[in-house]
Amino acid sequence: MNQMARRTALYDEHRKLGARIVEFGGFEMPVQYAGILKEHDAVRHRAGLFDLSHMGQFRLEGESVAQWADTLTINSVETMKPFQARYNIFCNELGGTHDDTIFYRLPEQRWLLVVNAANAEKMWVLLQNHPAGVRLKNQHGEGALIAIQGPQSVAMLQPHVDMDLASMRYYFCTEDEVEGIPALIARTGYTGEDGFEIFVDGAFASNIWEGLLRAHAREGLEPCGLGARDVLRLEAGMPLYGHELTEEITPVQAGQAWALKLSKPQFTGRDALAAQLERDDYARIVGIAMAGRAPAREGYPLFAGDRRVGEIRSGSFAPSVNGGRNIATALVERDVATVGTLLTVEIRGTRHEATVVAMPFYKRVKS
Amino acid sequence: MATPQDLRYSKEHEWARVNGDGAVIGITDYAQRSLGDIVYVELPKVGEQIKQFGSIGVVESVKAVSDLFTPLSGEVVEVNGALDGDPAAVNRDPYGDGWMLKLKLSNPDETKSLLSAEEYDKLAAE
């Protein structure tokens, strides 16, 4: 294990629970506890608890934040309402992706920006070039983040907070207390299920973690690791930085053009992205369903006949897709990106049948 | 799960149940626990000649692909086809239903180079 790897405020909790620990984004993180399939099942049918304290948390303050951030991002920041959360992407000049993030707008010109752990340093450097009316604070590693995700999230979290959780809208947040500890509670997540993300000072994170597990373990609340999280997000068709989005892969290629607001006059990457969208000739991320039992994994090549047309970017066994199928994302050339196209994936020298399918692979039934 | 006393073990965490010039091969309880939920097993074909400690297939968990090695040399006479539809049997019952293949040994003496249960437990505890 990398000696430089940091530990989150919940590291001792993970050890106590017998988690398998791996290095991820510079932190020693739990990849699994009871097992990926069991944890995945808990999130789809009951609820799961995640430590996401490795994510970068930046506090932005000042009257110029929104205007400035709008010059660096593809989605609109200025139009956000207080307590709204919004997915947003920072691009380079060529339209490639620096990072995909979430902005949380708080009252009094305060914002929370959550970035990917592996990109936190790069993003912090990028943000240093800011106008006078912006103040920044880097809370990466100090601010803890606990997510509760799954259909029972409201029921399980409600006894620990004062506010009425059911009335909170998706992609909104509020400042309240959890177990008496000041927290920012957001109805956001990365699993394709209902759920909440709880931002809290690291010093108090274990109170909330332990309190929730103790109160709801019997109802099926499971601690969940990054392994289950990756399967859940892939089934839900959500991109993961380093896979579907990179400095080379643009949001347009990754199917995230819905977040691209070309109505904004100028932002980094705008011209490149607008031109790419217009040309419509680019390789793009598609969903792949494998016909057989062999999983497709990152880097495996795809073929249309004998022509190599792309490669797998993420791949996994997906328990929630048709009772258990192997799914993947792939970056493929435009002419084979249509849903229904038959391709083959080369796995250890053998071609395996695959079909281009629509994403998301899994969609929850909204109650 | 206790390590069965009647089996022989490789350092790569495979077991062999040797009976004369035949052997059944699988992976250990330690191996299945390390891998996590197994979703796919790729085995050699019946009739194939395989060499001791050579790579003969893969075992895939949800997240990872691992090579499968054979602890002994011989001809593959049967593979556990049930694992195709039920790879989780390797997690549930690594020394029983989760067996992988049967070999006609080409050199039964190789068995001596494998570990006893006691020796294997020591290795796995490290």
Short mmCIF file of C-alpha atoms in Angstrom, two decimals, chain B residues 5-83:
data_model
loop_
_atom_site.label_atom_id
_atom_site.label_comp_id
_atom_site.label_asym_id
_atom_site.label_seq_id
_atom_site.Cartn_x
_atom_site.Cartn_y
_atom_site.Cartn_z
CA GLN B 5 -6.63 -32.62 5.60
CA ASP B 6 -6.95 -35.07 2.68
CA LEU B 7 -6.08 -32.52 -0.05
CA ARG B 8 -2.77 -31.19 -1.39
CA TYR B 9 -2.27 -27.45 -2.02
CA SER B 10 -0.30 -25.13 -4.27
CA LYS B 11 1.19 -21.78 -3.29
CA GLU B 12 -1.20 -20.25 -5.85
CA HIS B 13 -4.15 -21.36 -3.68
CA GLU B 14 -5.39 -24.34 -5.68
CA TRP B 15 -6.18 -27.71 -4.16
CA ALA B 16 -5.90 -31.25 -5.58
CA ARG B 17 -7.76 -34.34 -4.40
CA VAL B 18 -5.46 -37.09 -5.68
CA ASN B 19 -6.71 -40.62 -6.15
CA GLY B 20 -4.20 -42.93 -7.89
CA ASP B 21 -3.51 -41.36 -11.28
CA GLY B 22 -6.59 -39.12 -11.13
CA ALA B 23 -7.11 -35.79 -9.40
CA VAL B 24 -9.86 -33.25 -8.84
CA ILE B 25 -8.75 -29.60 -8.88
CA GLY B 26 -10.26 -26.48 -7.35
CA ILE B 27 -9.39 -23.26 -5.54
CA THR B 28 -9.13 -22.91 -1.77
CA ASP B 29 -11.47 -21.24 0.66
CA TYR B 30 -8.81 -18.58 1.19
CA ALA B 31 -8.71 -17.94 -2.57
CA GLN B 32 -12.48 -17.61 -2.95
CA ARG B 33 -12.65 -15.24 0.01
CA SER B 34 -9.83 -13.10 -1.40
CA LEU B 35 -11.54 -12.92 -4.79
CA GLY B 36 -14.98 -12.06 -3.46
CA ASP B 37 -18.19 -12.83 -5.36
CA ILE B 38 -17.22 -15.03 -8.30
CA VAL B 39 -19.23 -14.33 -11.47
CA TYR B 40 -17.35 -16.26 -14.16
CA VAL B 41 -15.01 -19.22 -14.46
CA GLU B 42 -13.20 -20.04 -17.69
CA LEU B 43 -11.81 -23.59 -17.77
CA PRO B 44 -9.69 -25.55 -20.25
CA LYS B 45 -11.32 -27.99 -22.68
CA VAL B 46 -11.68 -31.70 -22.07
CA GLY B 47 -8.77 -33.48 -23.74
CA GLU B 48 -6.35 -30.62 -23.23
CA GLN B 49 -2.90 -31.45 -21.81
CA ILE B 50 -1.96 -29.06 -19.01
CA LYS B 51 1.37 -28.60 -17.22
CA GLN B 52 1.96 -28.21 -13.50
CA PHE B 53 1.76 -24.56 -12.36
CA GLY B 54 0.74 -23.41 -15.85
CA SER B 55 -2.09 -20.93 -16.38
CA ILE B 56 -5.18 -22.90 -17.47
CA GLY B 57 -8.04 -20.42 -17.19
CA VAL B 58 -9.47 -17.48 -15.29
CA VAL B 59 -11.66 -16.91 -12.28
CA GLU B 60 -13.46 -13.55 -12.31
CA SER B 61 -15.06 -11.80 -9.41
CA VAL B 62 -17.30 -8.75 -9.84
CA LYS B 63 -14.26 -6.49 -9.97
CA ALA B 64 -11.22 -8.59 -10.84
CA VAL B 65 -9.84 -11.14 -13.28
CA SER B 66 -7.49 -13.75 -11.77
CA ASP B 67 -5.51 -16.48 -13.49
CA LEU B 68 -6.23 -20.07 -12.61
CA PHE B 69 -3.18 -22.34 -12.36
CA THR B 70 -3.05 -26.11 -12.25
CA PRO B 71 -1.25 -27.69 -9.31
CA LEU B 72 -0.55 -30.87 -11.33
CA SER B 73 0.14 -31.98 -14.92
CA GLY B 74 -2.17 -34.18 -16.94
CA GLU B 75 -5.03 -34.50 -19.38
CA VAL B 76 -8.31 -32.75 -18.64
CA VAL B 77 -10.96 -35.51 -18.49
CA GLU B 78 -13.88 -33.48 -17.13
CA VAL B 79 -14.72 -29.88 -16.26
CA ASN B 80 -17.39 -28.69 -13.88
CA GLY B 81 -19.97 -27.41 -16.36
CA ALA B 82 -22.33 -26.45 -13.55
CA LEU B 83 -20.08 -23.50 -12.76
#
